[in-house]
Amino acid sequence: KQQLSKQSQLKVDLLACWALMKVVNEMCPNITRIYNIGKSQSGLKLYAIEISDNPGEHEVGEPEFRYTAGLHGNEVLGRELLLLLMQFMCLEYLSGNQRIRHLVEETRIHLLPSVNPDGYEKAFEVGSELIGWSLGRWSNDGIDIHHNFPDLNAILWAAEAKKWVPRKMFNHHVAIPDWYQSTNVALETRALIAWIEKMPFVLGGNLQGGELVVTFPYDRTRSQGVVREQTPTPDDHIFRWLAFSYASTHRLMTDANRRVCHTQDFAKEDGTINGASWHTAAGMNDFSYLRTNCFELSMYVGCDKFPHESDLPEEWENNRESLLVFMEQVHRGIKGVVKDHQGRGIANAIISVEGINHDIRTAADGDYWRLLNPGEYRVTARAEGYSLVSKKCEVGYEMGATRCDFTIGRTNMSRIKEIMEKFKKQPIKLPMRQLAARGSRRRRLGT
Ligand SMILES: *[C@@H]1O[C@H](CO)[C@@H](O)[C@H](O)[C@H]1NC(C)=O
Ligand SMILES: *[C@@H]1O[C@H](CO)[C@@H](O)[C@H](O)[C@H]1NC(C)=O
């Protein structure tokens, strides 16, 4: 009987997540849309809500942002915070809050509150008081979703050591190796990867629990997880800023007088830490940075992984401003469109910033976003078959990305090829023998 009541209670709560999304969607139908990115191992849908003035569509020039939570099913605070965040944004939008209106109109925001609903179910069944440190952490098939991504760090670093970058391999968009498919990949991880690769995300945060700190990549050291040590990305400056933007606006993270969660006092480091110098393991953050254009960080939003329901209002107040401020950072740096001379956007063009060994690419309409701290940058746009163009782009201190558009023309060679293809002719290619014969004749004739 007791088992039964637990079961029904469970359904109510699982329903609550979905029901709450539906309520928000009904309250704010013109700025929200519910969709799912796939299913968990036990068949539960992984629901996301999108908040934007044009839900369901990518608007040219508008950056996309994501928050995910509950990769570890027992770290439930992030899930609750995202459910509160969607209600807050809907209500504030309706009441005309200018800051929220601006954010909704200029950004496409995706919230995925429960990446691992199977694990959550297990944790929830036991409840806040009785749950230990790890029950419900893993997926149904025992996988730690956060660390279930392919280790692209090793691939990029090996290529760098062989001096393959940038001639034989890019310094970004590292391909997923074939062997990964035959490893133990959770359905939830597969769904996340497909989603991450499909949408032109610019910035993301995954909410974790059990600490009060924001970690930024890399999460894995170069020395294969032996020693923890600082392992900066080429974008270390902006990553530090992004981490600081969350931590410094949190009510407790940078408070030097607060009680530490466990043994480590992160307040001394402004509530932020390079992931590799804390726990070294490749995860979602490194994957996101090395595989896609999206810069991803982890927010450990509270000491308690499964706080009591009565603590939620306080936890919401602790994190509310940080959650908003971090989303707003998607509008930092430069953005623009790469076009050809006919004004058509060029997809997959490469945007390089001098001095930063990590490029990003344009989305389907030729639009791009490059997160950068204030400063003056030499930026280059290039695409296959086009001549590259460089220009100076300046990022100021005020919010709002600097517009930096590029028009690039076809290279002479690709234009010639195009003309010849039009007339169904192939470019003239002399066989090697003929070329060699010519060279020797020339030499003989002394020309
Ligand atoms: C959505 O509806 C609200 C309330 O009717 C209105 O104030 C707002 O301008 C609408 N927004 C969009 C993007 O259509
Ligand atoms: C391409 O051709 C134009 C003339 O059509 C010439 O002026 C230009 O220098 C050429 N560019 C390159 C890179 O060869």
CSV table of C-alpha atoms and ligand atoms in Angstrom, one decimal:
chain,number,residue,atom,x,y,z
A,1,LYS,CA,0.0,0.0,0.0
A,2,GLN,CA,2.8,2.3,0.9
A,3,GLN,CA,4.5,1.4,-2.3
A,4,LEU,CA,1.3,2.4,-4.2
A,5,SER,CA,1.0,5.8,-2.6
A,6,LYS,CA,4.7,6.4,-3.4
A,7,GLN,CA,3.9,5.5,-7.0
A,8,SER,CA,1.0,7.9,-7.3
A,9,GLN,CA,2.9,10.6,-5.6
A,10,LEU,CA,5.6,10.1,-8.1
A,11,LYS,CA,3.3,10.4,-11.1
A,12,VAL,CA,1.9,13.6,-9.6
A,13,ASP,CA,5.4,15.1,-9.5
A,14,LEU,CA,6.4,13.9,-12.9
A,15,LEU,CA,3.2,15.3,-14.2
A,16,ALA,CA,3.9,18.5,-12.3
A,17,CYS,CA,6.9,19.2,-14.5
A,18,TRP,CA,4.9,18.7,-17.7
A,19,ALA,CA,1.8,20.3,-16.3
A,20,LEU,CA,3.8,23.3,-15.2
A,21,MET,CA,5.2,23.8,-18.6
A,22,LYS,CA,1.7,23.5,-20.0
A,23,VAL,CA,0.4,26.2,-17.6
A,24,VAL,CA,3.3,28.5,-18.7
A,25,ASN,CA,2.5,27.7,-22.3
A,26,GLU,CA,-1.2,28.5,-21.9
A,27,MET,CA,-0.4,31.7,-20.0
A,28,CYS,CA,2.1,32.9,-22.6
A,29,PRO,CA,1.2,31.2,-25.8
A,30,ASN,CA,2.7,33.7,-28.1
A,31,ILE,CA,6.2,33.5,-26.6
A,32,THR,CA,6.5,29.8,-25.6
A,33,ARG,CA,6.6,26.4,-27.3
A,34,ILE,CA,7.0,23.0,-25.7
A,35,TYR,CA,8.9,20.3,-27.5
A,36,ASN,CA,10.9,17.3,-26.7
A,37,ILE,CA,14.4,16.3,-27.7
A,38,GLY,CA,13.9,12.5,-27.3
A,39,LYS,CA,13.2,9.9,-24.7
A,40,SER,CA,14.8,8.5,-21.6
A,41,GLN,CA,15.7,4.8,-21.3
A,42,SER,CA,12.4,4.1,-19.6
A,43,GLY,CA,10.5,6.0,-22.2
A,44,LEU,CA,9.9,9.4,-20.5
A,45,LYS,CA,10.0,12.3,-22.9
A,46,LEU,CA,12.8,14.9,-22.4
A,47,TYR,CA,10.7,18.1,-22.5
A,48,ALA,CA,12.1,21.5,-23.3
A,49,ILE,CA,10.4,24.9,-23.4
A,50,GLU,CA,11.4,27.6,-25.8
A,51,ILE,CA,10.9,31.2,-24.9
A,52,SER,CA,11.2,33.7,-27.7
A,53,ASP,CA,9.0,36.3,-29.5
A,54,ASN,CA,8.9,33.9,-32.5
A,55,PRO,CA,8.8,30.5,-30.9
A,56,GLY,CA,9.6,27.6,-33.3
A,57,GLU,CA,11.8,29.6,-35.5
A,58,HIS,CA,15.4,30.7,-35.7
A,59,GLU,CA,15.5,34.4,-36.5
A,60,VAL,CA,18.5,35.6,-38.5
A,61,GLY,CA,20.9,37.4,-36.2
A,62,GLU,CA,19.2,36.2,-33.0
A,63,PRO,CA,21.4,34.2,-30.7
A,64,GLU,CA,20.2,30.9,-29.1
A,65,PHE,CA,20.7,30.2,-25.5
A,66,ARG,CA,20.1,27.0,-23.4
A,67,TYR,CA,19.9,26.0,-19.8
A,68,THR,CA,19.8,22.3,-19.0
A,69,ALA,CA,19.4,20.7,-15.6
A,70,GLY,CA,19.2,17.3,-14.0
A,71,LEU,CA,21.9,15.5,-16.0
A,72,HIS,CA,22.4,13.9,-12.6
A,73,GLY,CA,18.9,12.9,-11.7
A,74,ASN,CA,19.5,13.4,-7.9
A,75,GLU,CA,20.6,17.0,-8.3
A,76,VAL,CA,17.1,18.4,-8.3
A,77,LEU,CA,17.5,22.0,-7.5
A,78,GLY,CA,18.5,23.0,-11.1
A,79,ARG,CA,15.3,21.4,-12.3
A,80,GLU,CA,13.2,23.4,-9.8
A,81,LEU,CA,15.0,26.6,-10.7
A,82,LEU,CA,14.3,26.2,-14.4
A,83,LEU,CA,10.6,25.5,-13.7
A,84,LEU,CA,10.5,28.7,-11.6
A,85,LEU,CA,12.5,30.6,-14.3
A,86,MET,CA,10.0,29.8,-17.0
A,87,GLN,CA,7.1,31.0,-14.8
A,88,PHE,CA,8.9,34.1,-13.8
A,89,MET,CA,9.8,35.0,-17.4
A,90,CYS,CA,6.3,34.5,-18.6
A,91,LEU,CA,4.7,36.6,-15.8
A,92,GLU,CA,7.2,39.4,-16.1
A,93,TYR,CA,6.9,39.5,-19.8
A,94,LEU,CA,3.1,39.9,-19.5
A,95,SER,CA,3.5,42.6,-16.8
A,96,GLY,CA,5.7,44.5,-19.2
A,97,ASN,CA,9.1,44.2,-17.4
A,98,GLN,CA,11.4,45.9,-19.9
A,99,ARG,CA,14.4,43.8,-19.1
A,100,ILE,CA,12.5,40.5,-19.7
A,101,ARG,CA,10.8,41.8,-22.8
A,102,HIS,CA,14.1,42.8,-24.3
A,103,LEU,CA,15.6,39.4,-23.5
A,104,VAL,CA,12.7,37.5,-25.0
A,105,GLU,CA,12.6,39.7,-28.1
A,106,GLU,CA,16.4,39.5,-28.8
A,107,THR,CA,17.1,35.9,-27.8
A,108,ARG,CA,15.8,32.4,-28.4
A,109,ILE,CA,15.9,30.7,-25.0
A,110,HIS,CA,15.6,27.0,-24.5
A,111,LEU,CA,15.1,25.4,-21.0
A,112,LEU,CA,15.4,21.7,-20.6
A,113,PRO,CA,14.7,21.1,-16.9
A,114,SER,CA,15.1,17.3,-16.6
A,115,VAL,CA,17.7,15.6,-18.8
A,116,ASN,CA,17.7,12.4,-16.7
A,117,PRO,CA,14.0,11.9,-15.6
A,118,ASP,CA,14.7,8.2,-14.8
A,119,GLY,CA,17.3,9.1,-12.2
A,120,TYR,CA,15.1,11.9,-10.9
A,121,GLU,CA,12.3,9.3,-10.4
A,122,LYS,CA,14.6,7.1,-8.3
A,123,ALA,CA,15.8,10.1,-6.2
A,124,PHE,CA,12.3,11.4,-5.8
A,125,GLU,CA,10.9,8.1,-4.6
A,126,VAL,CA,13.3,8.2,-1.6
A,127,GLY,CA,12.8,11.9,-1.0
A,128,SER,CA,14.8,14.8,0.3
A,129,GLU,CA,15.5,13.5,3.8
A,130,LEU,CA,16.6,10.0,3.1
A,131,ILE,CA,18.4,10.3,-0.1
A,132,GLY,CA,22.2,9.7,0.0
A,133,TRP,CA,24.8,11.4,-2.1
A,134,SER,CA,24.4,9.4,-5.3
A,135,LEU,CA,21.1,7.5,-5.7
A,136,GLY,CA,19.5,8.6,-9.0
A,137,ARG,CA,22.7,10.2,-10.3
A,138,TRP,CA,22.9,7.8,-13.2
A,139,SER,CA,20.7,7.0,-16.1
A,140,ASN,CA,18.6,3.8,-15.9
A,141,ASP,CA,21.4,1.9,-17.5
A,142,GLY,CA,23.9,3.2,-15.0
A,143,ILE,CA,25.5,5.9,-17.1
A,144,ASP,CA,26.7,9.3,-15.9
A,145,ILE,CA,25.3,11.4,-18.6
A,146,HIS,CA,27.5,14.5,-18.0
A,147,HIS,CA,30.6,12.4,-18.6
A,148,ASN,CA,29.1,10.2,-21.4
A,149,PHE,CA,30.3,12.5,-24.2
A,150,PRO,CA,33.2,11.6,-26.5
A,151,ASP,CA,36.6,12.9,-25.4
A,152,LEU,CA,37.3,15.3,-28.2
A,153,ASN,CA,40.1,17.0,-26.1
A,154,ALA,CA,42.4,14.0,-26.7
A,155,ILE,CA,41.7,14.0,-30.4
A,156,LEU,CA,42.4,17.8,-30.8
A,157,TRP,CA,45.5,17.7,-28.6
A,158,ALA,CA,47.0,14.7,-30.4
A,159,ALA,CA,46.5,16.5,-33.7
A,160,GLU,CA,48.1,19.6,-32.3
A,161,ALA,CA,51.1,17.7,-31.1
A,162,LYS,CA,51.5,16.3,-34.7
A,163,LYS,CA,51.2,19.9,-36.0
A,164,TRP,CA,48.1,19.0,-38.0
A,165,VAL,CA,46.2,22.0,-36.9
A,166,PRO,CA,45.3,24.1,-38.8
A,167,ARG,CA,46.5,22.5,-42.1
A,168,LYS,CA,45.0,19.0,-41.8
A,169,MET,CA,42.5,19.6,-39.0
A,170,PHE,CA,40.4,22.6,-37.8
A,171,ASN,CA,40.9,24.1,-34.4
A,172,HIS,CA,37.2,23.7,-33.8
A,173,HIS,CA,34.2,21.5,-34.8
A,174,VAL,CA,36.2,18.4,-34.0
A,175,ALA,CA,34.4,15.3,-35.5
A,176,ILE,CA,33.0,12.6,-33.3
A,177,PRO,CA,35.1,9.5,-33.8
A,178,ASP,CA,33.5,6.4,-35.2
A,179,TRP,CA,34.5,4.3,-32.2
A,180,TYR,CA,32.2,6.4,-30.0
A,181,GLN,CA,29.1,4.8,-31.6
A,182,SER,CA,30.1,1.4,-30.4
A,183,THR,CA,30.6,2.5,-26.8
A,184,ASN,CA,28.0,2.6,-24.1
A,185,VAL,CA,26.1,5.8,-25.0
A,186,ALA,CA,22.9,6.5,-23.1
A,187,LEU,CA,19.7,7.4,-25.0
A,188,GLU,CA,19.6,10.7,-23.1
A,189,THR,CA,23.2,11.5,-24.2
A,190,ARG,CA,22.3,10.7,-27.8
A,191,ALA,CA,19.3,13.0,-27.6
A,192,LEU,CA,21.4,15.8,-26.1
A,193,ILE,CA,24.1,15.5,-28.8
A,194,ALA,CA,21.6,15.6,-31.6
A,195,TRP,CA,20.0,18.7,-30.1
A,196,ILE,CA,23.3,20.4,-29.4
A,197,GLU,CA,24.4,19.8,-33.0
A,198,LYS,CA,21.2,20.8,-34.6
A,199,MET,CA,20.5,24.2,-33.0
A,200,PRO,CA,22.8,27.2,-33.4
A,201,PHE,CA,23.4,27.6,-29.7
A,202,VAL,CA,25.8,30.3,-28.7
A,203,LEU,CA,25.9,30.0,-24.9
A,204,GLY,CA,24.6,27.4,-22.4
A,205,GLY,CA,24.7,26.5,-18.8
A,206,ASN,CA,24.0,23.1,-17.1
A,207,LEU,CA,22.7,23.3,-13.6
A,208,GLN,CA,24.3,20.9,-11.2
A,209,GLY,CA,24.1,20.5,-7.4
A,210,GLY,CA,26.0,19.7,-4.3
A,211,GLU,CA,28.4,22.8,-4.4
A,212,LEU,CA,28.3,26.5,-4.8
A,213,VAL,CA,30.6,27.3,-7.7
A,214,VAL,CA,30.6,27.9,-11.5
A,215,THR,CA,33.1,25.8,-13.5
A,216,PHE,CA,34.4,26.7,-16.9
A,217,PRO,CA,36.3,24.6,-19.5
A,218,TYR,CA,38.4,22.8,-20.1
A,219,ASP,CA,37.1,20.2,-17.7
A,220,ARG,CA,39.9,17.7,-18.6
A,221,THR,CA,43.6,18.2,-18.2
A,222,ARG,CA,46.1,17.4,-20.9
A,223,SER,CA,47.7,14.7,-18.8
A,224,GLN,CA,44.8,12.3,-19.0
A,225,GLY,CA,43.2,12.9,-15.7
A,226,VAL,CA,46.3,12.1,-13.5
A,227,VAL,CA,46.8,15.5,-11.9
A,228,ARG,CA,44.3,18.3,-11.5
A,229,GLU,CA,45.7,21.4,-13.0
A,230,GLN,CA,44.6,24.6,-14.7
A,231,THR,CA,43.8,23.8,-18.3
A,232,PRO,CA,42.7,27.0,-20.1
A,233,THR,CA,40.9,27.0,-23.4
A,234,PRO,CA,42.0,29.6,-26.0
A,235,ASP,CA,38.9,31.5,-24.9
A,236,ASP,CA,40.0,31.6,-21.2
A,237,HIS,CA,39.3,35.4,-20.8
A,238,ILE,CA,35.7,35.3,-21.9
A,239,PHE,CA,35.1,32.0,-20.1
A,240,ARG,CA,36.3,33.5,-16.8
A,241,TRP,CA,34.0,36.5,-17.4
A,242,LEU,CA,31.0,34.2,-18.1
A,243,ALA,CA,31.6,32.2,-14.9
A,244,PHE,CA,32.1,35.4,-12.9
A,245,SER,CA,28.9,36.9,-14.3
A,246,TYR,CA,26.9,34.1,-12.7
A,247,ALA,CA,28.9,33.7,-9.5
A,248,SER,CA,29.2,37.4,-8.7
A,249,THR,CA,25.4,38.0,-9.0
A,250,HIS,CA,24.5,35.0,-6.9
A,251,ARG,CA,23.6,35.9,-3.3
A,252,LEU,CA,26.1,33.4,-1.7
A,253,MET,CA,28.7,32.3,-4.2
A,254,THR,CA,31.1,35.2,-3.6
A,255,ASP,CA,30.2,35.8,0.0
A,256,ALA,CA,33.5,35.2,1.9
A,257,ASN,CA,31.5,34.8,5.2
A,258,ARG,CA,29.3,32.0,4.0
A,259,ARG,CA,29.7,28.5,5.3
A,260,VAL,CA,31.5,26.3,2.8
A,261,CYS,CA,29.5,23.4,1.3
A,262,HIS,CA,32.2,20.7,2.0
A,263,THR,CA,35.9,21.3,2.3
A,264,GLN,CA,36.8,23.6,-0.5
A,265,ASP,CA,36.2,27.3,-0.3
A,266,PHE,CA,35.5,28.6,-3.7
A,267,ALA,CA,34.6,32.1,-2.5
A,268,LYS,CA,38.3,32.9,-2.5
A,269,GLU,CA,38.3,32.4,-6.3
A,270,ASP,CA,35.3,34.5,-6.9
A,271,GLY,CA,33.0,31.5,-6.8
A,272,THR,CA,34.5,30.1,-10.1
A,273,ILE,CA,37.0,27.5,-11.0
A,274,ASN,CA,38.5,25.9,-14.1
A,275,GLY,CA,36.9,22.5,-14.3
A,276,ALA,CA,40.2,20.6,-14.9
A,277,SER,CA,41.7,22.0,-11.7
A,278,TRP,CA,38.8,20.7,-9.7
A,279,HIS,CA,37.6,17.3,-11.1
A,280,THR,CA,39.4,16.4,-14.3
A,281,ALA,CA,37.1,14.5,-16.7
A,282,ALA,CA,35.9,15.4,-20.2
A,283,GLY,CA,32.2,16.1,-20.2
A,284,MET,CA,29.4,18.1,-21.8
A,285,ASN,CA,31.2,21.4,-21.5
A,286,ASP,CA,34.4,20.4,-23.4
A,287,PHE,CA,32.3,18.5,-25.9
A,288,SER,CA,30.1,21.6,-26.6
A,289,TYR,CA,33.1,23.9,-27.0
A,290,LEU,CA,35.1,21.5,-29.2
A,291,ARG,CA,32.3,20.2,-31.3
A,292,THR,CA,30.0,23.2,-31.7
A,293,ASN,CA,30.0,27.0,-31.5
A,294,CYS,CA,28.4,26.9,-28.1
A,295,PHE,CA,30.3,28.0,-24.9
A,296,GLU,CA,29.0,25.9,-22.0
A,297,LEU,CA,29.6,26.1,-18.3
A,298,SER,CA,28.4,24.2,-15.2
A,299,MET,CA,26.6,26.0,-12.4
A,300,TYR,CA,26.6,24.2,-9.1
A,301,VAL,CA,23.6,26.0,-7.7
A,302,GLY,CA,23.5,24.8,-4.1
A,303,CYS,CA,25.2,22.8,-1.4
A,304,ASP,CA,22.2,20.5,-1.0
A,305,LYS,CA,21.5,18.3,-4.0
A,306,PHE,CA,17.9,17.7,-3.0
A,307,PRO,CA,16.8,20.6,-0.8
A,308,HIS,CA,13.5,20.5,1.0
A,309,GLU,CA,10.6,22.0,-0.7
A,310,SER,CA,10.4,24.8,1.9
A,311,ASP,CA,13.9,25.9,0.9
A,312,LEU,CA,13.0,26.6,-2.7
A,313,PRO,CA,11.8,30.2,-2.3
A,314,GLU,CA,15.2,31.1,-0.7
A,315,GLU,CA,17.1,29.1,-3.3
A,316,TRP,CA,15.2,30.9,-6.1
A,317,GLU,CA,16.1,34.2,-4.6
A,318,ASN,CA,19.8,33.1,-4.4
A,319,ASN,CA,19.9,32.2,-8.0
A,320,ARG,CA,17.4,34.4,-9.8
A,321,GLU,CA,19.6,37.4,-10.7
A,322,SER,CA,22.4,35.1,-11.8
A,323,LEU,CA,20.2,33.0,-14.1
A,324,LEU,CA,19.1,36.3,-15.8
A,325,VAL,CA,22.5,37.9,-16.0
A,326,PHE,CA,24.1,34.8,-17.4
A,327,MET,CA,21.5,34.6,-20.2
A,328,GLU,CA,22.1,38.2,-21.0
A,329,GLN,CA,25.8,37.4,-21.7
A,330,VAL,CA,24.8,35.8,-25.0
A,331,HIS,CA,24.7,39.4,-26.2
A,332,ARG,CA,28.4,40.0,-25.6
A,333,GLY,CA,31.1,40.2,-28.3
A,334,ILE,CA,30.5,40.5,-32.0
A,335,LYS,CA,27.8,39.2,-34.3
A,336,GLY,CA,26.9,39.6,-37.9
A,337,VAL,CA,26.2,37.9,-41.2
A,338,VAL,CA,28.7,36.6,-43.8
A,339,LYS,CA,27.3,37.2,-47.3
A,340,ASP,CA,28.4,36.9,-50.9
A,341,HIS,CA,28.2,39.8,-53.4
A,342,GLN,CA,24.6,38.9,-54.3
A,343,GLY,CA,23.6,39.3,-50.7
A,344,ARG,CA,23.1,35.6,-50.0
A,345,GLY,CA,24.2,34.4,-46.5
A,346,ILE,CA,27.0,31.8,-46.5
A,347,ALA,CA,26.5,28.9,-44.2
A,348,ASN,CA,29.5,27.2,-42.5
A,349,ALA,CA,31.8,30.2,-43.1
A,350,ILE,CA,34.7,30.3,-40.6
A,351,ILE,CA,35.1,33.3,-38.3
A,352,SER,CA,38.6,33.6,-36.8
A,353,VAL,CA,39.8,36.1,-34.2
A,354,GLU,CA,43.5,37.0,-34.3
A,355,GLY,CA,45.2,35.7,-31.2
A,356,ILE,CA,42.5,33.2,-30.3
A,357,ASN,CA,43.2,29.7,-31.6
A,358,HIS,CA,39.5,28.6,-31.7
A,359,ASP,CA,37.2,29.5,-34.6
A,360,ILE,CA,33.5,29.4,-34.8
A,361,ARG,CA,31.2,29.1,-37.9
A,362,THR,CA,28.2,30.7,-39.4
A,363,ALA,CA,24.7,29.2,-39.0
A,364,ALA,CA,22.4,28.2,-41.9
A,365,ASP,CA,21.6,31.8,-42.9
A,366,GLY,CA,25.2,33.0,-42.7
A,367,ASP,CA,24.7,34.6,-39.3
A,368,TYR,CA,27.3,34.2,-36.5
A,369,TRP,CA,27.9,35.2,-32.9
A,370,ARG,CA,31.4,35.4,-31.4
A,371,LEU,CA,31.5,35.8,-27.6
A,372,LEU,CA,34.3,38.2,-26.7
A,373,ASN,CA,35.3,40.5,-23.9
A,374,PRO,CA,35.7,44.3,-24.6
A,375,GLY,CA,38.6,45.1,-26.8
A,376,GLU,CA,39.6,45.6,-30.4
A,377,TYR,CA,39.9,42.5,-32.6
A,378,ARG,CA,41.1,41.6,-36.0
A,379,VAL,CA,38.4,39.3,-37.4
A,380,THR,CA,38.6,37.2,-40.6
A,381,ALA,CA,35.8,35.5,-42.4
A,382,ARG,CA,36.5,32.7,-44.9
A,383,ALA,CA,34.6,30.0,-46.8
A,384,GLU,CA,35.5,27.3,-49.2
A,385,GLY,CA,35.7,28.9,-52.7
A,386,TYR,CA,35.7,32.5,-51.4
A,387,SER,CA,38.5,34.9,-50.8
A,388,LEU,CA,39.0,35.7,-47.2
A,389,VAL,CA,38.2,39.2,-45.7
A,390,SER,CA,39.6,40.7,-42.6
A,391,LYS,CA,38.5,43.7,-40.6
A,392,LYS,CA,38.7,45.3,-37.2
A,393,CYS,CA,35.8,44.9,-34.9
A,394,GLU,CA,35.5,46.7,-31.6
A,395,VAL,CA,33.7,45.4,-28.5
A,396,GLY,CA,32.6,48.0,-26.0
A,397,TYR,CA,31.7,47.7,-22.3
A,398,GLU,CA,28.0,48.3,-22.8
A,399,MET,CA,25.7,45.3,-23.4
A,400,GLY,CA,24.8,44.3,-26.9
A,401,ALA,CA,27.0,42.6,-29.4
A,402,THR,CA,28.9,44.8,-31.9
A,403,ARG,CA,27.6,44.3,-35.5
A,404,CYS,CA,30.4,43.1,-37.7
A,405,ASP,CA,29.2,41.9,-41.2
A,406,PHE,CA,31.3,40.5,-44.0
A,407,THR,CA,30.9,40.4,-47.7
A,408,ILE,CA,33.2,37.9,-49.3
A,409,GLY,CA,33.6,37.2,-53.1
A,410,ARG,CA,34.3,34.0,-55.0
A,411,THR,CA,37.9,33.2,-55.7
A,412,ASN,CA,39.0,33.5,-59.3
A,413,MET,CA,39.5,29.8,-59.5
A,414,SER,CA,36.1,28.9,-58.2
A,415,ARG,CA,34.5,31.5,-60.6
A,416,ILE,CA,36.4,29.9,-63.6
A,417,LYS,CA,35.2,26.5,-62.5
A,418,GLU,CA,31.7,27.7,-62.2
A,419,ILE,CA,31.7,29.2,-65.7
A,420,MET,CA,33.2,26.1,-67.2
A,421,GLU,CA,30.6,23.9,-65.4
A,422,LYS,CA,27.9,26.1,-66.8
A,423,PHE,CA,29.2,25.4,-70.3
A,424,LYS,CA,29.5,21.7,-69.4
A,425,LYS,CA,33.3,21.8,-69.9
A,426,GLN,CA,35.8,20.5,-67.4
A,427,PRO,CA,38.8,22.6,-66.5
A,428,ILE,CA,41.7,21.6,-68.8
A,429,LYS,CA,43.9,19.2,-67.0
A,430,LEU,CA,47.1,18.1,-68.7
A,431,PRO,CA,48.2,14.6,-67.8
A,432,MET,CA,51.4,14.5,-65.7
A,433,ARG,CA,53.4,12.9,-68.5
A,434,GLN,CA,52.6,15.7,-70.9
A,435,LEU,CA,53.6,18.3,-68.3
A,436,ALA,CA,56.9,16.6,-67.6
A,437,ALA,CA,57.6,16.3,-71.3
A,438,ARG,CA,57.0,20.0,-71.7
A,439,GLY,CA,59.3,20.8,-68.8
A,440,SER,CA,62.1,18.8,-70.3
A,441,ARG,CA,61.6,20.2,-73.7
A,442,ARG,CA,61.8,23.7,-72.2
A,443,ARG,CA,65.0,22.8,-70.4
A,444,ARG,CA,66.5,21.4,-73.6
A,445,LEU,CA,65.6,24.5,-75.5
A,446,GLY,CA,67.0,26.6,-72.7
A,447,THR,CA,63.8,28.5,-72.0
B,1,LIG,C1,2.1,38.4,-26.8
B,1,LIG,O1,0.9,38.7,-26.1
B,1,LIG,C2,1.0,39.7,-25.1
B,1,LIG,C3,-0.3,39.8,-24.4
B,1,LIG,O2,-1.4,39.7,-25.2
B,1,LIG,C4,1.3,41.0,-25.8
B,1,LIG,O3,1.5,42.1,-24.9
B,1,LIG,C5,2.7,40.8,-26.6
B,1,LIG,O4,3.0,42.0,-27.3
B,1,LIG,C6,2.6,39.6,-27.5
B,1,LIG,N1,4.0,39.4,-27.9
B,1,LIG,C7,4.3,38.9,-29.2
B,1,LIG,C8,5.7,38.7,-29.4
B,1,LIG,O5,3.4,38.7,-30.0
B,2,LIG,C1,41.3,37.8,-59.9
B,2,LIG,O1,41.1,38.3,-61.2
B,2,LIG,C2,41.1,39.7,-61.3
B,2,LIG,C3,40.8,40.2,-62.7
B,2,LIG,O2,39.7,39.5,-63.2
B,2,LIG,C4,42.5,40.3,-60.8
B,2,LIG,O3,42.5,41.7,-60.8
B,2,LIG,C5,42.8,39.7,-59.4
B,2,LIG,O4,44.1,40.1,-59.1
B,2,LIG,C6,42.7,38.2,-59.4
B,2,LIG,N1,42.8,37.8,-58.0
B,2,LIG,C7,43.7,36.8,-57.7
B,2,LIG,C8,43.7,36.5,-56.2
B,2,LIG,O5,44.4,36.2,-58.5
